[in-house]
Coordinates of C-alpha atoms (C1' of nucleotides) in Angstrom, one line a residue:
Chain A
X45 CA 3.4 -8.2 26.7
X46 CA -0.5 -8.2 26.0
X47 CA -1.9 -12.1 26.0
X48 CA -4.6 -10.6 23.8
X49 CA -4.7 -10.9 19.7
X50 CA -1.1 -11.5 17.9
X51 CA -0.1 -8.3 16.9
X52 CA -1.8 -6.5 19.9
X53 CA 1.5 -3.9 20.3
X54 CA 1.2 -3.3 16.0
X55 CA -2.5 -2.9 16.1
X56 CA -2.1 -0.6 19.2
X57 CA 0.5 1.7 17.6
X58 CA -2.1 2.0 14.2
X59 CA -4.6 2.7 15.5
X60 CA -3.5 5.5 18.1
X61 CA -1.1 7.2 15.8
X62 CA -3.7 7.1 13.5
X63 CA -6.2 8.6 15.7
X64 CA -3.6 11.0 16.5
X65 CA -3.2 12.4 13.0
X66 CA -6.8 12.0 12.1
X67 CA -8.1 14.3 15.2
X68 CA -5.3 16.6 14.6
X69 CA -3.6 16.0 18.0
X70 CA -0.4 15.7 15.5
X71 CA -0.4 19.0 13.6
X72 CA -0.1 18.6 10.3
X73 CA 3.6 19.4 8.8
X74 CA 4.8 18.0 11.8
X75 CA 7.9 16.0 11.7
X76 CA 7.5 12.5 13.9
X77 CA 10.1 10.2 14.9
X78 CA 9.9 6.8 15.8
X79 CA 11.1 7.0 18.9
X80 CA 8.8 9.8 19.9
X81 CA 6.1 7.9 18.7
X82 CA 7.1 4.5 20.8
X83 CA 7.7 6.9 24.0
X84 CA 4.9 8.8 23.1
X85 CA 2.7 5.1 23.0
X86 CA 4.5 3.4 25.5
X87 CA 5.4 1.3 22.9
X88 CA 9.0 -0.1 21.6
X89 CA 10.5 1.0 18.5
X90 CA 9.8 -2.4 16.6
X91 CA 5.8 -2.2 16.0
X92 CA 5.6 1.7 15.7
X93 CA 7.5 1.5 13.1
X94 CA 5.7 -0.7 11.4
X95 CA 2.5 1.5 12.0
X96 CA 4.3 4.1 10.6
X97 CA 5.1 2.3 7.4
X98 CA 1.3 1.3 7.2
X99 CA 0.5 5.4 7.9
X100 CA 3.2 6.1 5.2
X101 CA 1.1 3.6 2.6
X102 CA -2.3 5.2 3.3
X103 CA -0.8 8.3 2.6
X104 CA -1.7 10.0 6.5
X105 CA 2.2 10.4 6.2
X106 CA 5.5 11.1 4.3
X107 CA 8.8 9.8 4.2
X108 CA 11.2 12.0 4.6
X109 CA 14.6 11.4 2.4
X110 CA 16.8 11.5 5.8
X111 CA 14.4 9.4 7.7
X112 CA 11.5 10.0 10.2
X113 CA 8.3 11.3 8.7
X114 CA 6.0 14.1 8.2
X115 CA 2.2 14.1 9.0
X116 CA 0.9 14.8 5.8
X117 CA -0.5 17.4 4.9
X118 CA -3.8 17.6 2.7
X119 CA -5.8 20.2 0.7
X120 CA -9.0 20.6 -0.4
X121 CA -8.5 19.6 -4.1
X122 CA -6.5 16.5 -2.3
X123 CA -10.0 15.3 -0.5
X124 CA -11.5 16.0 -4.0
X125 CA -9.4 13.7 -5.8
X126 CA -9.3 11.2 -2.9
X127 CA -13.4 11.0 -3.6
X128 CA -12.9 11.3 -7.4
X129 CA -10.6 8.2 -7.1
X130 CA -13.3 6.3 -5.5
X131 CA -16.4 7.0 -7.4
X132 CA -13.9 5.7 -10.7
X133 CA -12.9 2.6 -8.8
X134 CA -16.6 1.5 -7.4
X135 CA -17.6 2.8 -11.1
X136 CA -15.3 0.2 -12.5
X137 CA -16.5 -2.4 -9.9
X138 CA -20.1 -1.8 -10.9
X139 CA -19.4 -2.1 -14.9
X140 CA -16.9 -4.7 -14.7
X141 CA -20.1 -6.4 -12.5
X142 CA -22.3 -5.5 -15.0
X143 CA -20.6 -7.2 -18.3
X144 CA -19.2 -9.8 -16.6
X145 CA -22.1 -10.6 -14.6
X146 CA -22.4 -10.3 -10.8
X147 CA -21.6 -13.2 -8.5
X148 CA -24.8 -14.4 -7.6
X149 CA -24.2 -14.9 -3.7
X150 CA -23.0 -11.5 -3.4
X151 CA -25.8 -10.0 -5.3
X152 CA -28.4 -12.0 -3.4
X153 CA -26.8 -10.6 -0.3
X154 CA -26.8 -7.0 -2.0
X155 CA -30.6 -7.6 -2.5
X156 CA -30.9 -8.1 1.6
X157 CA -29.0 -5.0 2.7
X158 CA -30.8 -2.5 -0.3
X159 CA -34.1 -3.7 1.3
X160 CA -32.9 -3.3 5.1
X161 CA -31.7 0.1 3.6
X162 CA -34.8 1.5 2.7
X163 CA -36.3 0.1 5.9
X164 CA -34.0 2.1 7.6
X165 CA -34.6 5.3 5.4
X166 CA -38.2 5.1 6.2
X167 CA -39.4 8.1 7.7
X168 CA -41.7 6.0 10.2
X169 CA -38.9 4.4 11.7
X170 CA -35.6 5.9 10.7
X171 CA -32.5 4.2 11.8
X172 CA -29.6 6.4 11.5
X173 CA -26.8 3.4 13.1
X174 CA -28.3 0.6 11.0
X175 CA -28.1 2.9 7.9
X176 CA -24.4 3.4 8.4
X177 CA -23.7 -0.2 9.2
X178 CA -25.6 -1.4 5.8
X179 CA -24.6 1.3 4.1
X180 CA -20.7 0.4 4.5
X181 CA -21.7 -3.3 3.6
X182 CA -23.7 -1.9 0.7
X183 CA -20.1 -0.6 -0.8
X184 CA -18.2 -3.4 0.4
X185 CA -20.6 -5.4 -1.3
X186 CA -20.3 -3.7 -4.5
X187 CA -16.3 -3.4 -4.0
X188 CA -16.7 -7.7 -4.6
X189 CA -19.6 -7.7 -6.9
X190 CA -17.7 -8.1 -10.1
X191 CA -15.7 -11.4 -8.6
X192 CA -12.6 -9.3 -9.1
X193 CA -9.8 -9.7 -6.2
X194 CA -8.0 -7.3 -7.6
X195 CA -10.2 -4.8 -8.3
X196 CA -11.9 -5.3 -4.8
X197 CA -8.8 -4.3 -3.3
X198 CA -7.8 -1.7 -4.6
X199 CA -11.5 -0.3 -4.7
X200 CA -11.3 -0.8 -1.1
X201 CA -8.0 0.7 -1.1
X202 CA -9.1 4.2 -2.3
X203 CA -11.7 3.9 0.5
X204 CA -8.7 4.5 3.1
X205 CA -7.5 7.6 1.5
X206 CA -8.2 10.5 3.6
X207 CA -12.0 11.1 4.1
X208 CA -12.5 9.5 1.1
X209 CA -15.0 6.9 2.5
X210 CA -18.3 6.3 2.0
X211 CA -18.8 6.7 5.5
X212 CA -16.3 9.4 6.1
X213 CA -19.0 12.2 6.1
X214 CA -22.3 10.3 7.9
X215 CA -21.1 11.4 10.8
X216 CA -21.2 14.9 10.3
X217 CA -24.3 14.7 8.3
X218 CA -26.6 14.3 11.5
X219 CA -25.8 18.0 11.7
X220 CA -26.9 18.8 8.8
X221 CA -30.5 20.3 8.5
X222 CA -32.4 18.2 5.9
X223 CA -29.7 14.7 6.1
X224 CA -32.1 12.7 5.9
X225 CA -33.6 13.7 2.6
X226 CA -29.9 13.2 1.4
X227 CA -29.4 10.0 3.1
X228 CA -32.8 8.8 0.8
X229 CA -31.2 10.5 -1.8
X230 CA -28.3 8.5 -1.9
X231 CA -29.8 5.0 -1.5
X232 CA -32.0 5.9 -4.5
X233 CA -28.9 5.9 -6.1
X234 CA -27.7 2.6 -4.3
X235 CA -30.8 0.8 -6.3
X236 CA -30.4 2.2 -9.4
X237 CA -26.4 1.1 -9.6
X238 CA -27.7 -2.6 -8.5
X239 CA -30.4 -2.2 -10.9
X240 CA -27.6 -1.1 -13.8
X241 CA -25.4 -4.0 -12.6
X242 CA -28.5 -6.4 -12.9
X243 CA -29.8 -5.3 -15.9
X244 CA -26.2 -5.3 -17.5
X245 CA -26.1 -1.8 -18.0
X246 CA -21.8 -1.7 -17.6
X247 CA -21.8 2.4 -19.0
X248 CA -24.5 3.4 -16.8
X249 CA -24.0 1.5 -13.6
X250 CA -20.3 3.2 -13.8
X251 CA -21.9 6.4 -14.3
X252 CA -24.4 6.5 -11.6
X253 CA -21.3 5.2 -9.3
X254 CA -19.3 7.6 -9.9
X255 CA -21.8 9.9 -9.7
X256 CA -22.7 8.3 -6.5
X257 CA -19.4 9.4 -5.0
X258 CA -20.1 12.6 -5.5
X259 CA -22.4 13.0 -2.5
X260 CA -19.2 12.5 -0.7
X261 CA -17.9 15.5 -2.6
X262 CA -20.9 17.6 -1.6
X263 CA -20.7 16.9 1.7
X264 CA -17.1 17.8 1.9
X265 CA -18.2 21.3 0.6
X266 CA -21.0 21.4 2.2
X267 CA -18.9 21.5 5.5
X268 CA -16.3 23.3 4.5
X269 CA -18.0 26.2 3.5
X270 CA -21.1 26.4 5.2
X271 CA -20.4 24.6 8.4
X272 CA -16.7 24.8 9.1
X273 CA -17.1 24.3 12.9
X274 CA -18.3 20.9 12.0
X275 CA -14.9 20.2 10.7
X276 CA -13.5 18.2 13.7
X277 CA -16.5 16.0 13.5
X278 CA -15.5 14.9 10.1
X279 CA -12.7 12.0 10.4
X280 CA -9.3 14.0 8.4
X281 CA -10.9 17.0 8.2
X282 CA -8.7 18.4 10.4
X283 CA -5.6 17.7 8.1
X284 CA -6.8 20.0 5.6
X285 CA -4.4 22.8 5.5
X286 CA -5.9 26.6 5.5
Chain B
X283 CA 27.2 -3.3 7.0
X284 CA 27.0 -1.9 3.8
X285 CA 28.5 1.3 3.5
X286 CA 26.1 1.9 0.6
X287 CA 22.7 3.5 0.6
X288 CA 20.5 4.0 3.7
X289 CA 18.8 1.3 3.8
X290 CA 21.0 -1.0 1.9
X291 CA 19.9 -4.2 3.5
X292 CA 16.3 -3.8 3.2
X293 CA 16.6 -2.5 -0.5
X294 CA 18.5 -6.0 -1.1
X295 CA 15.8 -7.5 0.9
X296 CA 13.3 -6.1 -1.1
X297 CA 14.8 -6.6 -4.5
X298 CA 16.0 -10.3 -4.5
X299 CA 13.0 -11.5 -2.4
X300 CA 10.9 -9.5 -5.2
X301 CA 13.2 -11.2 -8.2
X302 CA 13.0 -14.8 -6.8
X303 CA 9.0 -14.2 -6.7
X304 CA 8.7 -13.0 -10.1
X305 CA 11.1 -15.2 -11.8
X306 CA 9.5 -18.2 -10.1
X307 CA 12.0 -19.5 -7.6
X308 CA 10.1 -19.0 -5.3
X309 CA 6.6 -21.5 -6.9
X310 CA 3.5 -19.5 -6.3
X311 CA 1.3 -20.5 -3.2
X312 CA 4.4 -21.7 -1.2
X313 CA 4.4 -21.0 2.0
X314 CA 7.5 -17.9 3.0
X315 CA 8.8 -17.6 6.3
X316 CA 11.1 -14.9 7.7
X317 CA 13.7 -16.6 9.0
X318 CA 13.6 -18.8 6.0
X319 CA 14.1 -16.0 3.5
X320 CA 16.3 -14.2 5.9
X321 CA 18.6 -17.0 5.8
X322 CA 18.4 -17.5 2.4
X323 CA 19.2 -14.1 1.6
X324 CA 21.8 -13.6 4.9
X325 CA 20.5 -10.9 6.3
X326 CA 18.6 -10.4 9.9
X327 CA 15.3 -10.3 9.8
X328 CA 14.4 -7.2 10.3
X329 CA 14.8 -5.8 6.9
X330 CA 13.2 -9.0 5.4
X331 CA 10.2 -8.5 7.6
X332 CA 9.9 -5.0 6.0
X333 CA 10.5 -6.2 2.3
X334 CA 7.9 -8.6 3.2
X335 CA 5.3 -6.3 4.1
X336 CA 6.2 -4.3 1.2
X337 CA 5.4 -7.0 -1.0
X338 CA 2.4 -8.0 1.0
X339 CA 1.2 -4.8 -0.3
X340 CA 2.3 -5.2 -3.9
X341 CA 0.3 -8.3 -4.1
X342 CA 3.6 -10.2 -4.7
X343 CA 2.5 -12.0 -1.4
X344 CA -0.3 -12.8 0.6
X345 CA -0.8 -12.7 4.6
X346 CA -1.3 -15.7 6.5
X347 CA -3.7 -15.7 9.4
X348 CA -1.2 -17.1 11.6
X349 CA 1.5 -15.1 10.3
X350 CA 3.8 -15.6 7.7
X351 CA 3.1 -15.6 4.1
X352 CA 2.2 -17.4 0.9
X353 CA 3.7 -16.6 -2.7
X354 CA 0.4 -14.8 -4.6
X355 CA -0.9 -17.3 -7.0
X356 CA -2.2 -15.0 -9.7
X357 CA -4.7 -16.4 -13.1
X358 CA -5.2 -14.9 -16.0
X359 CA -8.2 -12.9 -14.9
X360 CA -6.1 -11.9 -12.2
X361 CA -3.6 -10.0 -14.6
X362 CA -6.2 -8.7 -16.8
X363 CA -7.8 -7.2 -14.1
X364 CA -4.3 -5.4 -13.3
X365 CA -4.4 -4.7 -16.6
X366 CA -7.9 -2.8 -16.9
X367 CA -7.1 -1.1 -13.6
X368 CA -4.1 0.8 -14.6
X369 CA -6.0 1.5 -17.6
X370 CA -9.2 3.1 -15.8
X371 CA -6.5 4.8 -13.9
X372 CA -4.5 6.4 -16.5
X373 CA -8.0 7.1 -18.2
X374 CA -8.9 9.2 -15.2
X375 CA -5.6 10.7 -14.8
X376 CA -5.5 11.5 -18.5
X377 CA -9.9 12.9 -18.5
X378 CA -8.8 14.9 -15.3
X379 CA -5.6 16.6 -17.3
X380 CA -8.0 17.1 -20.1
X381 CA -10.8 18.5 -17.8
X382 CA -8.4 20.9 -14.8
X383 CA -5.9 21.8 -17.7
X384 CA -2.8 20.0 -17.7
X385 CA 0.7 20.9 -15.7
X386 CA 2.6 23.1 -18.2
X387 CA 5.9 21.8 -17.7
X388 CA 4.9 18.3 -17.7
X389 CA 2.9 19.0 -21.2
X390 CA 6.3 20.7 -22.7
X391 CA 8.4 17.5 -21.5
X392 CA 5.5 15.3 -22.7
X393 CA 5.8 17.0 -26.2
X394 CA 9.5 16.2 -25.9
X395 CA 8.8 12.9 -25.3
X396 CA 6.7 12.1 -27.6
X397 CA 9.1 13.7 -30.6
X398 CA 11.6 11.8 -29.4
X399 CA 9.0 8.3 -29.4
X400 CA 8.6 9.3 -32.7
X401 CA 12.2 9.4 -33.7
X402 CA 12.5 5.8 -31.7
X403 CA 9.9 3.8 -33.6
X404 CA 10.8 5.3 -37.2
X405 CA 11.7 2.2 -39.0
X406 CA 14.7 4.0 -40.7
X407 CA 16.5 4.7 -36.8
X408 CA 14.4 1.9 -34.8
X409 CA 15.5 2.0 -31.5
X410 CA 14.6 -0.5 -29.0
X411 CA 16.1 0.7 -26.1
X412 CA 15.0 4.3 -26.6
X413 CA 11.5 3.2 -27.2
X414 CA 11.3 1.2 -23.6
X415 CA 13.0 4.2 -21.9
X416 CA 10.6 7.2 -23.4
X417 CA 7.4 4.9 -23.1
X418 CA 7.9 4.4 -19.3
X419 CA 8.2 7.9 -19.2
X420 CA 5.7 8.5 -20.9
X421 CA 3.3 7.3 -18.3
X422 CA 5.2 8.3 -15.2
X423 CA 4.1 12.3 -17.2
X424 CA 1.0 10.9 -17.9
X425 CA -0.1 10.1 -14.4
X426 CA 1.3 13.4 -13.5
X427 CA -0.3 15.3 -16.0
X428 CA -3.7 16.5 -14.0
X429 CA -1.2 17.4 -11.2
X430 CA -3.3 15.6 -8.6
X431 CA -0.5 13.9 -6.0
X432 CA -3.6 11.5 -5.4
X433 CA -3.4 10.4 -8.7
X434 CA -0.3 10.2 -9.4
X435 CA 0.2 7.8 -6.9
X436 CA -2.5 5.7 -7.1
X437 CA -1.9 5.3 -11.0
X438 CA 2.0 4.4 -10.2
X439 CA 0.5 1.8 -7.8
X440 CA -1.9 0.5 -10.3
X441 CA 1.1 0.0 -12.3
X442 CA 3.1 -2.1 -10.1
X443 CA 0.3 -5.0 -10.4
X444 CA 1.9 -8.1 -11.9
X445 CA 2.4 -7.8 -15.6
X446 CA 0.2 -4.1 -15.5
X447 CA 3.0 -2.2 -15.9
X448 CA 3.1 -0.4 -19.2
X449 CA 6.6 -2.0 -19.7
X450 CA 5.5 -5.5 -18.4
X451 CA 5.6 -6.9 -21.7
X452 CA 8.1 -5.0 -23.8
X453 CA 10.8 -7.7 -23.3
X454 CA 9.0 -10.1 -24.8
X455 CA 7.8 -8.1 -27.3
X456 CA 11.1 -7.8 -28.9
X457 CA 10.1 -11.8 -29.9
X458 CA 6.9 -11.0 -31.4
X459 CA 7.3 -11.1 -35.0
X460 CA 5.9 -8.0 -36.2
X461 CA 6.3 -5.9 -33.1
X462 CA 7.7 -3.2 -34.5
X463 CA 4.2 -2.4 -36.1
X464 CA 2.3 -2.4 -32.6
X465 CA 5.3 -0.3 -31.4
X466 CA 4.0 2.2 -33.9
X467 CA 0.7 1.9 -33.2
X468 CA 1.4 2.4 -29.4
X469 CA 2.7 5.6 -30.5
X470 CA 0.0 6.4 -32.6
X471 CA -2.3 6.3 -29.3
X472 CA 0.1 8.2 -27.5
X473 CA -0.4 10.9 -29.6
X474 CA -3.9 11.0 -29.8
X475 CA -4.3 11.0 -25.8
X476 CA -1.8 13.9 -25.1
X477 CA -3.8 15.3 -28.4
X478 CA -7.3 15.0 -26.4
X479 CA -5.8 15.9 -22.9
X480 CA -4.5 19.1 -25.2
X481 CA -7.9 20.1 -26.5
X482 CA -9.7 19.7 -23.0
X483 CA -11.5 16.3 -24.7
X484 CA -11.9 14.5 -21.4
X485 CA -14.0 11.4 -22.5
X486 CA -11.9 11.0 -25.4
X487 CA -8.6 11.0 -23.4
X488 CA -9.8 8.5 -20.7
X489 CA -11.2 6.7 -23.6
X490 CA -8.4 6.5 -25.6
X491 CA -6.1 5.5 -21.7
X492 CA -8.0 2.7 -21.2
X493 CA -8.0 1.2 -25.3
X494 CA -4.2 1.9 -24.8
X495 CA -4.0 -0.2 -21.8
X496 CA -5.6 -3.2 -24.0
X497 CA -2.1 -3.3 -25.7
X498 CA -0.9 -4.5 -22.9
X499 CA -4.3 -7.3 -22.2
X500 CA -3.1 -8.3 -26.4
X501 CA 0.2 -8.8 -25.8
X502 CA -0.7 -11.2 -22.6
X503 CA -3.2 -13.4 -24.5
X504 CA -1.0 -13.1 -27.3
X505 CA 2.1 -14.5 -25.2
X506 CA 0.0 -17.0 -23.2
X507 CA -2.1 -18.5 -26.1
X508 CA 0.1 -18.3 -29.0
X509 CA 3.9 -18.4 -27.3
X510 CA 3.8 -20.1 -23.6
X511 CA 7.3 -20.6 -24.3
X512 CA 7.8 -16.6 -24.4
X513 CA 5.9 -16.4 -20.5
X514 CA 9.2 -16.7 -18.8
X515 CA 10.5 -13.7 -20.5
X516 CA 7.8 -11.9 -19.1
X517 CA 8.1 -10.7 -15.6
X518 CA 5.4 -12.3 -13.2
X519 CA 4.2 -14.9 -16.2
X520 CA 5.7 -17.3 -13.8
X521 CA 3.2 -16.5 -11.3
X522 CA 0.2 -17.7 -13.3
X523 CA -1.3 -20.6 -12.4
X524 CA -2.1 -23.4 -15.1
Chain C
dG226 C1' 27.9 40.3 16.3
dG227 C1' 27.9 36.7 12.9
dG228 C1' 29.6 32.6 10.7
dG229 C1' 31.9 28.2 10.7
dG230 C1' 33.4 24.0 12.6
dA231 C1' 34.0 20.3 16.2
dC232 C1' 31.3 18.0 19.5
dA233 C1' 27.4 16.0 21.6
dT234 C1' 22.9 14.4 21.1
dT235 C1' 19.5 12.0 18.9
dC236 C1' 17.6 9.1 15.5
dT237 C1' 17.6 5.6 12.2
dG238 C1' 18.8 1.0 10.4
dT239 C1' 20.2 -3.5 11.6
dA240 C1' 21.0 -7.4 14.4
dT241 C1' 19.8 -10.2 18.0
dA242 C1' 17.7 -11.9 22.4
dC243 C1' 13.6 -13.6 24.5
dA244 C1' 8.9 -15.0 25.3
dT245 C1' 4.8 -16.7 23.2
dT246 C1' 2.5 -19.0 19.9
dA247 C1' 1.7 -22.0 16.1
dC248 C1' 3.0 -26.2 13.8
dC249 C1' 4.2 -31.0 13.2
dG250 C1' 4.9 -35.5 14.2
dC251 C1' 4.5 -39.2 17.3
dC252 C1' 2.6 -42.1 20.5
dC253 C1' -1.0 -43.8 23.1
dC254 C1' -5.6 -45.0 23.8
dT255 C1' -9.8 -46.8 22.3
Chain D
dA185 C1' -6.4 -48.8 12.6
dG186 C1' -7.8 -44.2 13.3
dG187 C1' -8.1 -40.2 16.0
dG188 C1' -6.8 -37.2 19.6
dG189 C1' -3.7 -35.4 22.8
dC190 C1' 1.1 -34.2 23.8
dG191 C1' 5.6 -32.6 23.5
dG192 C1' 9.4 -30.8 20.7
dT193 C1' 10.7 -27.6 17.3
dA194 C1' 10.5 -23.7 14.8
dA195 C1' 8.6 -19.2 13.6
dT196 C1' 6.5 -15.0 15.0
dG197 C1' 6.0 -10.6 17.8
dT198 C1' 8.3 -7.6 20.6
dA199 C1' 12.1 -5.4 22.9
dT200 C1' 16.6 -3.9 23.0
dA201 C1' 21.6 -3.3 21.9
dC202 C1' 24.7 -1.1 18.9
dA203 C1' 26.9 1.3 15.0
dG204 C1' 26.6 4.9 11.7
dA205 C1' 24.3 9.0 10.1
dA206 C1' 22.0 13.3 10.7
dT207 C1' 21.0 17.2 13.3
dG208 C1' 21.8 20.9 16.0
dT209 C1' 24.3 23.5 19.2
dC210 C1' 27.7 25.8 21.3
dC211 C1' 31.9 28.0 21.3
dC212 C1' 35.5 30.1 19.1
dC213 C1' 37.4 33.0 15.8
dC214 C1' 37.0 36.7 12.7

DNA sequence: GGGGGACATTCTGTATACATTACCGCCCCT
DNA sequence: AGGGGCGGTAATGTATACAGAATGTCCCCC
């Protein structure tokens, strides 16, 4: 048994099954057993199953009623909603920030990363690896802003769903002719919602969140229907079915 | 063995271990080991490590570092988050319905329901029972409505929050002096969303969602401020702290 | 040739064994 | 007397054994 970390054989098991249904090595529709999962892995039956029940609760797959489970399968309107679902929950992080007030170390913190953000949108020196990095912190960040546990996790919950993150489609967008006029596009829209939450603007900093989200959504389409070979360089693209 | 059910022994699992949690046998912030509850419960620990997870992920408990876990110790911010969540989430779920059109067959058993709510709250036939039974249905529709399986899920999540479930506080409602009236005016606002959803009036829908969902936030201050004595009839009051 | 039923295989759910790791209290040393 | 190390105990993580259920498969009978 692995010396290293205290769940190594659990965290093994996630993270290649998941990796195996995100790249599509595991067609979706496919039914998966445990136990060809732990052969599969090398693994015994006790921590793949627990993967699978972690799979299972981020919705990559579904129970089935006699046991075992199904890679799920996902459309497009899925992915839609998936994003939908997040730009409502940061939108509700952002105006419950707003009325409530942002937590002030957070905020101050929010304050560093929108200014290493724009550094790192700059034309002269564009930094495409420290613009993912800050921008993930920017909506983890914002996920926390309102002081809410609650809300943060389940904010940050919606993130997991299928290519729903806010970093689910960066990687893709290097491909994409004019990304970086959309990667300044959307931290424009990173100030204004700290500037909403700041200036206690609750209805509009949830707008502009949501609205935020919808890059995502863009993107998704955007590669879909323009630049479908790109697909596979999307994370969960592949499980979309037709 | 049990002869009964599939997974028998982890459904006990999961139901007692959930019950002594949310009746307060088990004190919030107390420390929960598997072999402990396992023993407690007799059963192996196999299907108490998976009810434990399960909670872990309902919120009921929290992770330790070092493995094991700690009874969630929840405040009242804590539950009126839950609260506002399920609320934002039944907003969307309720604006999407309006916006997408909503599922025919859920609208015609909606309709149903509601007559039937209708008949339940009418002082001259009150029915209690009825009313508890049709209302929880009533959302289960409701987060169906926009026929998004994304939604629907993560409302019915939302909903199993401590105390944010739309029934959370009907039991001790029956103790609230004049709750027939705020029965009726639940009712009212059931109407007026599946009216909105109806006429394709998203903002008003997930408007109206969320305003219903402050029932709920009412009856909590009410129970808390004006009736501690009522908290224990209220599942997961006992998990407030102070 | 097709359908149905008994059998075999495989899988799940549960219990338990085993090794490693964390926890706790005690004692010793300064 | 206080703090730090040390050992015992207990709990976790993982593997595996075993029984019951599900699936499918193969053969027989029609």
């Amino acid at each position: 048994m692995s010396k290293q970390g205290r769940k190594a054989q659990f965290t093994r098991a996630l993270i290649e099954a998941r990796s195996l249904i995100i790249d599509g090595s595991l067609p979706a529709g496919e039914r998966l057993t445990e136990t060809a999962l732990a052969e599969r892995l090398d693994l015994s039956r006790t921590p793949v199953r627990q993967a699978m029940d972690r799979l299972v609760d981020e919705g990559l797959l579904e129970r089935i009623d006699t046991g075992g489970c199904r890679v799920a399968r996902f459309t497009m309107a899925d992915l839609v909603d998936a994003i939908e679902l997040r730009g409502v929950l940061e939108g509700t992080a952002a105006r419950l920030a707003a009325e409530r007030g942002a937590v002030p170390e957070i905020a101050d913190r929010m304050e560093q990363v929108l200014d290493a953000l724009d550094r790192a949108v700059d034309p002269a020196r564009f930094d495409f690896r420290a613009y993912v990095r800050l921008n993930e912190e920017f909506h983890d960040l914002l996920a926390r802003l309102a002081g809410s546990p609650i809300v943060a996790r389940e904010v940050e919950r919606a993130s997991r769903l299928p290519a729903a993150s806010p970093v689910a489609f960066l990687q893709g967008q290097e491909l994409i002719p004019d990304f970086r006029v959309s990667l300044g596009r959307a931290q424009h829209q990173h100030r204004r919602i700290y500037e909403a939450v700041r200036d206690r603007e609750g209805a509009r900093a949830e707008a502009l969140a949501r609205e935020h989200a919808r890059l995502a959504r863009a993107n998704l389409e955007y590669v879909m229907h323009e630049q479908p070979s790109l697909a596979d360089r999307v994370p969960g693209l592949a499980l979309v079915a037709g």
